[in-house]
Amino acid sequence: MFLHGVETLEQDGGLRPIALLDASTIGLIGTAPGAAAASAASLSLGSAAANTAIALTAIATGTSGNAITLALVDPGAVTSALAVSTAGTAITVSLATDAAGLVISTASEVIAALGADAGAVALVTATDGAGSDGSGIVKRTLAPQALTGGAAEPFPLDTPVLIAGSRTEAAGLGATGTLPAAIDAIFDQAGARIVVVRVAEGADAAGTLANVIGGIDGSGNNTGLQAFLDARAKVKVRPRILIAPGFSENVAVVADLIGIADRLRAVVIADGPNTTDAEAITFRENFGSQRVMVVDPWVRVFDTLTQTETDQPPSARAAGVIVRTDHEKGFWWSPSNKVISGITGTSRAVSFALSDPLSRANLLNENEVTTIVQQDGWRLWGNRSTTADPLWAFLAVRRTADVIEDSIEAAQLWAMDRPFSGQLLKDIRDSVQEFLRGMVARGAILGGRVWLDPELNTQVTMKAGQLFVNYDFEPPAPLERLTFNAYRNGDYYSDLIAQAAA
């Protein structure tokens, strides 16, 4: 194109910053039969003193009722009949007039007319307002009046709902079921973002368990645990720490959670059976996943509703400890040896001493069961997942790798579908290298490097639109065993003699 002048062509090559993705959102599933229901919109017109009060309530609950309007219209003509018409969600009542053109419709007559119109009946119910007998002559409205106060169900069944660190947001769950206590347990440790999935209580324990496990309903919607997979689409966050307090002592629940955790790059905090150490170890043997941590025994908590101490599953508090550790130290820190708040003890005693290999705590840890010990407060004690692969034995290492891999992947949208060029390859490589360098500076990894392997990136693969970028890194393992080598040294006697002779 011809140009006699000056132009600017923007060049967008260069490094792209890689944002560190969240690692600390909890996914929580459970029951809350006392959860708040959806509310219907309503409208009050007139006054009780004049006996003209009319109360309208939307038929449908939820926010849709807030779109309904009602107008009481003076037709401006003589001897007009009372009439109701609807257009969409707009209801218009043309009031009756006498021979002089004065409005003569009473509140009771308006209510009756609304109840006789099919369009209005589909939208609202109309009754006398409190303290009114409906005998008063109504007045026209200056403008259509909207119903207000309609609200959706705050925690619909089998639907992920985000609680962004506020106990107030959780109030809609009520006080019964497993969810309210779990929310309280988490917030005892730290403010946290929690993706809540509420399921219905079944006719019996087996029915409730089936609702928790869930699946896909007849409409193709995810239910139960599977609803965690919808979180990113519906609430824009991905749960990374999955818990099911009150249900995850069941092998079937944990087995399904593992599959979901694999897809989400999440971890599962499972509750042990809360019986004996031997049975806790047996329970752990059901799993071989680097994404599962089993915690046993349960914890003792003072219940303000019953005003007694009760046993509660430890998973919610363990998840809260992980979140607090992430916030205060970093996602690469182990939650082990961190204080658990809000508990008065454990359901059974767990013997512990730092240097006692025969303690019950050490027995549980040796068999990949995290436990709770008393040492300057009640502490979560244990680093290990249930995997048989020693490379991924530590849960903190697994979580660190997840965050790094997710962050690198999520930051590459800009590069997709661009034509190959030397600048493109350099920008991808150097962006990842800069990210790894930042992770080293923070202490999240010990080192990391990026390279393009010519044996993988051949003419054939690149003609097919594929690029292979290799990188390595190493998360820091937690210090699990500290050994001091102590020696006797008789030479110090010689020093003693020398001092005395001086």
XYZ file of C-alpha atoms in Angstrom:
502
model
C 0.000 0.000 0.000
C 1.353 3.443 -0.977
C 2.231 5.809 1.871
C 3.768 9.256 1.663
C 4.300 9.684 5.402
C 5.170 7.917 8.618
C 3.806 4.725 10.146
C 4.391 2.651 13.260
C 4.418 -1.124 13.193
C 4.179 -2.612 16.670
C 6.426 -5.604 17.294
C 5.282 -7.919 20.069
C 8.256 -10.212 20.389
C 9.920 -10.664 23.753
C 9.510 -12.412 27.061
C 6.059 -13.071 28.473
C 5.700 -13.031 32.252
C 4.379 -16.287 33.673
C 1.903 -15.749 36.494
C 2.031 -18.112 39.442
C -1.298 -19.924 39.685
C -3.202 -20.359 42.928
C -2.396 -23.527 44.827
C -4.565 -23.056 47.883
C -8.239 -23.218 46.911
C -10.018 -25.947 48.861
C -12.680 -28.162 47.312
C -15.183 -29.219 49.981
C -18.152 -31.557 49.561
C -20.783 -32.459 52.116
C -24.313 -31.990 53.375
C -26.202 -29.001 54.770
C -29.916 -29.807 55.103
C -30.504 -26.461 56.796
C -29.107 -24.448 53.897
C -31.048 -21.366 52.885
C -33.571 -21.809 50.098
C -34.181 -19.465 47.201
C -36.461 -16.533 48.055
C -39.309 -15.102 46.011
C -39.557 -11.450 45.014
C -42.409 -9.448 46.523
C -44.139 -6.082 46.411
C -46.374 -4.221 48.854
C -48.770 -1.495 47.684
C -51.279 0.703 49.474
C -51.726 1.019 53.210
C -53.346 -0.982 55.968
C -54.876 2.168 57.455
C -56.823 2.814 54.250
C -57.566 -0.916 53.777
C -55.836 -0.751 50.391
C -52.750 -2.839 51.166
C -51.966 -5.427 48.489
C -49.155 -7.989 48.815
C -47.731 -9.585 45.682
C -45.339 -12.546 45.719
C -43.619 -14.007 42.674
C -44.585 -17.578 41.820
C -41.021 -18.498 40.898
C -38.302 -18.201 43.494
C -35.003 -16.620 42.619
C -33.919 -13.467 40.875
C -36.288 -13.861 37.918
C -39.123 -12.487 40.045
C -37.319 -9.161 40.346
C -38.198 -8.482 36.706
C -41.960 -8.516 37.384
C -43.698 -5.132 37.501
C -47.231 -4.053 38.420
C -48.949 -0.879 37.291
C -52.359 0.304 38.532
C -53.654 2.553 35.775
C -56.477 5.105 35.752
C -57.976 4.612 32.273
C -59.025 8.281 32.121
C -62.485 7.336 30.864
C -65.952 7.054 32.355
C -67.650 3.794 33.280
C -64.598 1.634 32.598
C -64.457 -1.998 33.706
C -61.645 -3.420 35.818
C -59.216 -5.259 33.507
C -55.852 -7.024 33.791
C -53.319 -7.494 31.005
C -49.807 -8.931 30.929
C -46.948 -8.390 28.521
C -43.981 -10.554 29.380
C -43.325 -9.830 33.057
C -45.240 -6.529 33.079
C -48.697 -6.679 34.678
C -51.078 -3.786 34.072
C -54.347 -3.332 35.968
C -56.749 -0.867 34.379
C -58.921 0.295 37.269
C -62.701 0.565 37.074
C -64.305 4.015 36.974
C -67.804 5.346 37.541
C -69.929 7.630 35.420
C -67.956 10.597 36.662
C -64.664 8.983 35.702
C -63.598 8.383 39.305
C -61.719 5.193 40.224
C -63.962 2.796 42.146
C -61.884 -0.416 42.315
C -61.211 -1.736 45.807
C -58.105 -3.610 46.824
C -60.137 -6.825 47.112
C -61.441 -6.377 43.575
C -57.941 -5.821 42.222
C -56.731 -8.934 44.027
C -59.612 -10.954 42.598
C -58.952 -9.653 39.097
C -55.287 -10.593 39.331
C -56.307 -14.066 40.477
C -58.631 -14.466 37.510
C -56.114 -13.524 34.828
C -54.075 -16.450 33.505
C -51.077 -14.294 32.648
C -50.934 -12.695 36.083
C -51.526 -15.995 37.884
C -48.478 -17.438 36.135
C -46.342 -14.653 37.571
C -47.632 -13.710 41.030
C -49.999 -14.430 43.869
C -51.916 -11.459 45.279
C -53.362 -11.185 48.783
C -54.522 -8.526 51.199
C -51.628 -6.860 52.927
C -51.242 -7.246 56.671
C -53.920 -5.346 58.588
C -56.055 -4.607 55.536
C -59.527 -5.969 54.730
C -59.337 -4.857 51.107
C -62.334 -2.560 51.235
C -60.510 0.656 50.401
C -60.415 2.266 46.971
C -56.968 1.857 45.477
C -54.930 4.645 43.923
C -53.218 4.518 40.604
C -49.437 4.070 40.538
C -47.376 6.865 39.040
C -45.093 4.277 37.405
C -44.872 0.488 37.210
C -43.651 -0.932 40.542
C -41.079 -3.732 40.477
C -41.058 -6.727 42.774
C -37.835 -6.942 44.755
C -35.971 -9.277 47.077
C -35.896 -12.360 44.888
C -32.684 -14.287 45.518
C -31.275 -17.501 44.129
C -30.526 -20.466 46.348
C -27.065 -19.639 47.729
C -25.892 -23.263 47.732
C -27.819 -25.257 45.121
C -27.341 -29.014 45.155
C -24.482 -30.525 43.143
C -23.225 -27.108 42.091
C -19.828 -25.583 42.908
C -20.188 -22.358 44.894
C -17.247 -20.161 45.874
C -16.779 -18.904 49.425
C -14.065 -16.269 49.252
C -12.645 -16.403 52.754
C -15.695 -15.128 54.623
C -17.709 -16.824 57.338
C -20.567 -14.488 56.384
C -20.711 -16.005 52.904
C -20.968 -19.441 54.499
C -23.921 -18.473 56.706
C -26.364 -19.674 54.052
C -25.309 -23.266 54.772
C -27.125 -23.222 58.101
C -25.891 -25.119 61.123
C -26.568 -28.794 60.363
C -24.904 -31.413 58.193
C -21.193 -31.827 57.559
C -20.470 -28.594 55.703
C -20.933 -25.959 58.444
C -18.536 -27.707 60.832
C -15.995 -28.211 58.043
C -16.134 -24.539 57.056
C -15.606 -23.566 60.686
C -12.670 -25.980 60.964
C -10.984 -24.478 57.902
C -11.492 -20.894 59.027
C -10.079 -21.768 62.442
C -6.760 -22.148 60.623
C -6.884 -19.396 58.005
C -9.064 -17.451 55.645
C -9.424 -19.561 52.535
C -11.131 -19.720 49.198
C -13.405 -22.735 49.291
C -15.345 -24.312 46.448
C -18.342 -25.880 48.172
C -20.455 -28.642 46.658
C -23.596 -29.403 48.659
C -25.312 -32.754 48.214
C -28.664 -33.937 49.492
C -28.954 -36.197 52.485
C -30.225 -39.613 51.443
C -32.852 -41.736 53.127
C -30.001 -43.449 54.966
C -26.211 -43.314 55.233
C -25.789 -45.382 52.073
C -28.029 -42.992 50.163
C -26.056 -39.985 51.347
C -22.786 -41.682 50.413
C -24.149 -42.336 46.932
C -25.027 -38.648 46.614
C -21.505 -37.675 47.662
C -19.884 -39.981 45.119
C -22.335 -38.777 42.483
C -21.789 -39.177 38.768
C -23.647 -37.791 35.760
C -27.411 -37.297 35.938
C -29.986 -37.836 33.220
C -29.450 -34.327 31.887
C -25.712 -34.841 31.525
C -24.816 -32.718 34.557
C -22.051 -33.640 36.980
C -23.235 -34.478 40.477
C -21.493 -35.140 43.773
C -17.705 -35.239 43.606
C -17.791 -34.842 39.837
C -19.099 -31.284 40.308
C -15.571 -30.231 41.305
C -14.706 -30.565 37.624
C -17.179 -27.753 36.843
C -15.608 -25.273 39.261
C -13.333 -23.527 36.791
C -16.187 -22.929 34.356
C -18.734 -21.866 36.973
C -16.770 -19.997 39.652
C -13.501 -19.288 37.802
C -11.224 -21.111 40.232
C -9.873 -24.629 40.403
C -9.896 -26.500 43.723
C -6.438 -27.849 44.528
C -7.002 -29.381 47.982
C -9.957 -31.796 47.959
C -11.714 -32.889 51.150
C -14.912 -34.709 52.080
C -15.072 -34.600 55.899
C -17.416 -37.220 57.267
C -17.176 -39.282 54.086
C -13.504 -39.648 53.129
C -12.966 -42.423 55.672
C -14.788 -44.465 53.021
C -12.481 -46.103 50.472
C -14.919 -45.553 47.596
C -15.027 -41.803 48.211
C -11.235 -41.487 48.269
C -10.909 -43.662 45.177
C -13.197 -41.314 43.242
C -11.438 -38.253 44.633
C -8.123 -39.569 43.318
C -9.468 -39.632 39.776
C -10.693 -36.059 40.117
C -7.424 -34.949 41.721
C -5.474 -36.384 38.795
C -7.529 -34.283 36.373
C -7.307 -31.105 38.454
C -3.699 -31.565 39.595
C -5.029 -31.437 43.122
C -4.324 -33.346 46.320
C -6.731 -35.264 48.547
C -6.689 -35.084 52.330
C -8.442 -38.258 53.489
C -9.705 -39.020 56.975
C -8.560 -42.221 58.628
C -11.005 -44.655 60.266
C -10.515 -43.166 63.765
C -10.273 -46.582 65.403
C -6.775 -47.982 65.938
C -3.311 -47.381 64.537
C -3.397 -50.789 62.876
C -6.675 -50.043 61.119
C -5.413 -46.621 60.060
C -2.418 -48.292 58.413
C -4.684 -50.862 56.783
C -6.899 -48.050 55.453
C -3.873 -46.278 53.985
C -2.894 -49.477 52.143
C -5.968 -49.080 49.933
C -4.258 -46.261 48.071
C -1.062 -45.831 46.112
C -1.382 -42.251 44.943
C 1.110 -39.428 45.248
C -1.915 -37.117 45.563
C -3.402 -38.600 48.752
C -2.497 -37.879 52.360
C -4.283 -39.904 55.062
C -4.722 -38.240 58.472
C -5.605 -40.172 61.640
C -6.891 -40.023 64.373
C -9.780 -37.554 64.426
C -9.761 -34.436 66.597
C -11.694 -33.362 69.660
C -13.610 -30.110 69.296
C -15.965 -28.234 71.610
C -19.342 -28.073 69.869
C -21.161 -24.867 70.791
C -24.510 -26.284 69.659
C -24.404 -29.348 71.902
C -22.067 -27.697 74.438
C -19.980 -30.867 74.554
C -16.710 -32.105 73.112
C -17.174 -34.158 69.968
C -15.001 -36.038 67.495
C -14.549 -34.367 64.119
C -12.716 -35.545 60.995
C -9.257 -33.953 60.755
C -9.237 -33.360 56.992
C -10.846 -29.899 57.085
C -8.362 -28.635 59.646
C -5.457 -30.242 57.804
C -6.587 -28.495 54.617
C -6.777 -25.221 56.527
C -3.248 -25.756 57.837
C -2.032 -26.285 54.267
C -3.657 -23.022 53.178
C -2.194 -21.118 56.127
C 1.250 -22.572 55.407
C 0.936 -21.603 51.744
C 0.089 -18.028 52.705
C 2.682 -17.600 55.439
C 5.579 -19.651 54.043
C 4.891 -20.774 50.503
C 3.250 -23.661 48.676
C 6.547 -25.563 48.674
C 6.511 -25.863 52.490
C 5.204 -29.031 54.096
C 2.184 -28.630 56.409
C 3.854 -30.973 58.889
C 4.920 -29.554 62.260
C 2.353 -26.750 61.967
C -0.041 -25.968 64.816
C -3.708 -26.931 64.406
C -6.063 -24.366 65.908
C -9.473 -24.943 67.438
C -9.012 -28.447 68.851
C -8.766 -29.713 72.406
C -7.053 -32.988 71.589
C -7.282 -36.170 69.549
C -9.805 -38.977 69.675
C -7.132 -41.384 70.875
C -3.737 -40.766 72.366
C -0.753 -40.774 70.001
C 2.571 -41.129 71.794
C 5.325 -38.908 70.445
C 8.878 -37.812 71.089
C 11.245 -36.321 68.538
C 13.886 -38.979 69.159
C 11.662 -42.007 69.800
C 11.445 -44.344 66.787
C 9.054 -46.595 68.724
C 6.413 -43.915 69.311
C 2.934 -44.380 67.863
C 3.381 -41.205 65.826
C 6.510 -42.610 64.218
C 4.746 -45.901 63.485
C 1.970 -44.060 61.682
C 4.383 -41.827 59.754
C 6.503 -44.822 58.798
C 3.410 -46.265 57.141
C 2.494 -43.014 55.355
C -0.238 -41.980 57.790
C -0.047 -38.369 58.901
C -1.084 -37.884 62.497
C -1.558 -35.204 65.158
C 0.823 -34.855 68.085
C 1.064 -32.660 71.148
C 4.327 -30.750 71.334
C 3.972 -27.073 72.222
C 0.425 -27.215 70.927
C -1.353 -29.738 68.749
C 0.558 -30.220 65.510
C -0.010 -31.927 62.202
C 2.806 -34.469 61.922
C 3.703 -36.191 58.678
C 4.954 -35.315 55.198
C 4.128 -38.286 53.060
C 1.562 -39.239 50.486
C 0.498 -42.824 49.851
C 2.631 -43.418 46.769
C 5.066 -46.309 46.490
C 7.356 -44.158 44.325
C 10.026 -42.585 46.562
C 10.545 -39.823 44.001
C 7.108 -38.427 44.895
C 6.886 -39.495 48.528
C 6.448 -35.971 49.908
C 3.119 -34.235 49.361
C 4.787 -30.818 49.300
C 6.998 -31.927 46.398
C 3.964 -33.102 44.445
C 2.147 -29.820 45.068
C 5.177 -27.754 44.072
C 5.516 -29.618 40.789
C 1.797 -29.154 40.114
C 1.947 -25.391 40.596
C 5.015 -24.953 38.417
C 3.713 -27.157 35.612
C 0.267 -25.551 35.671
C 1.666 -22.031 35.695
C 3.929 -22.688 32.715
C 1.148 -24.320 30.705
C -1.440 -21.629 31.448
C 0.902 -18.855 30.307
C 1.328 -20.171 26.754
C -1.986 -19.094 25.238
C -0.292 -16.130 23.570
C 2.036 -18.462 21.660
C -0.519 -20.905 20.311
C -1.144 -20.842 16.542
C 1.612 -18.322 15.785
C 3.851 -19.242 12.857
C 7.186 -20.788 13.762
C 10.068 -18.335 13.940
C 13.342 -18.082 15.748
C 11.902 -15.278 17.853
C 8.900 -17.388 18.888
C 11.085 -20.275 20.043
C 13.399 -17.940 21.912
C 10.523 -16.128 23.626
C 8.906 -19.356 24.817
C 12.191 -20.764 26.092
C 13.355 -17.590 27.799
C 9.965 -16.886 29.387
C 10.006 -20.283 31.070
C 13.631 -19.833 32.112
C 12.847 -16.485 33.703
C 9.927 -18.025 35.590
C 12.124 -20.827 36.934
C 14.747 -18.285 37.927
C 12.109 -16.466 39.946
C 11.047 -19.696 41.640
C 14.661 -20.337 42.639
C 14.905 -16.842 44.104
C 11.795 -17.468 46.210
C 13.078 -20.822 47.435
C 10.313 -22.812 45.753
C 12.817 -24.884 43.772
C 16.526 -25.568 44.062
C 17.213 -24.952 40.393
C 15.737 -25.147 36.923
C 16.715 -24.816 33.280
C 15.036 -24.900 29.867
C 16.271 -26.213 26.532
C 15.067 -27.147 23.065
C 16.094 -30.677 22.167
C 17.001 -30.996 18.460
C 16.389 -34.737 18.584
C 12.747 -34.056 19.439
C 12.267 -30.910 17.358
C 12.880 -32.350 13.915
C 11.648 -31.210 10.516
C 8.897 -33.794 10.749
C 7.580 -32.707 14.136
C 7.767 -28.999 13.357
C 6.073 -29.444 9.989
C 3.301 -31.120 11.980
C 3.009 -27.987 14.127
C 4.612 -29.498 17.225
C 7.258 -27.980 19.456
C 8.956 -29.738 22.361
C 10.318 -27.575 25.178
C 12.238 -29.428 27.873
C 12.744 -28.070 31.354
C 13.891 -29.461 34.662
C 13.547 -28.314 38.241
C 13.833 -29.745 41.721
C 11.501 -28.894 44.627
C 13.147 -28.878 48.062
C 12.274 -31.947 50.121
C 11.260 -31.297 53.733
C 13.815 -32.133 56.410
C 12.252 -35.306 57.789
C 15.190 -36.932 59.576
C 17.932 -34.983 61.320
C 20.922 -37.009 62.504
C 23.627 -35.668 64.794
C 26.849 -37.666 64.998
C 28.276 -37.250 68.512
C 31.834 -38.293 69.374
C 33.833 -38.636 72.624
C 37.118 -36.742 72.582
C 39.561 -37.462 75.406
C 41.935 -34.736 74.230
C 39.871 -32.248 76.192
C 41.472 -33.721 79.369
C 44.816 -32.507 78.088
C 43.336 -29.047 77.673
C 42.110 -29.222 81.254
C 45.594 -30.099 82.581
C 47.142 -27.348 80.492
C 44.712 -24.802 81.922
C 45.471 -25.916 85.489
C 49.222 -25.689 84.922
C 49.046 -22.204 83.466
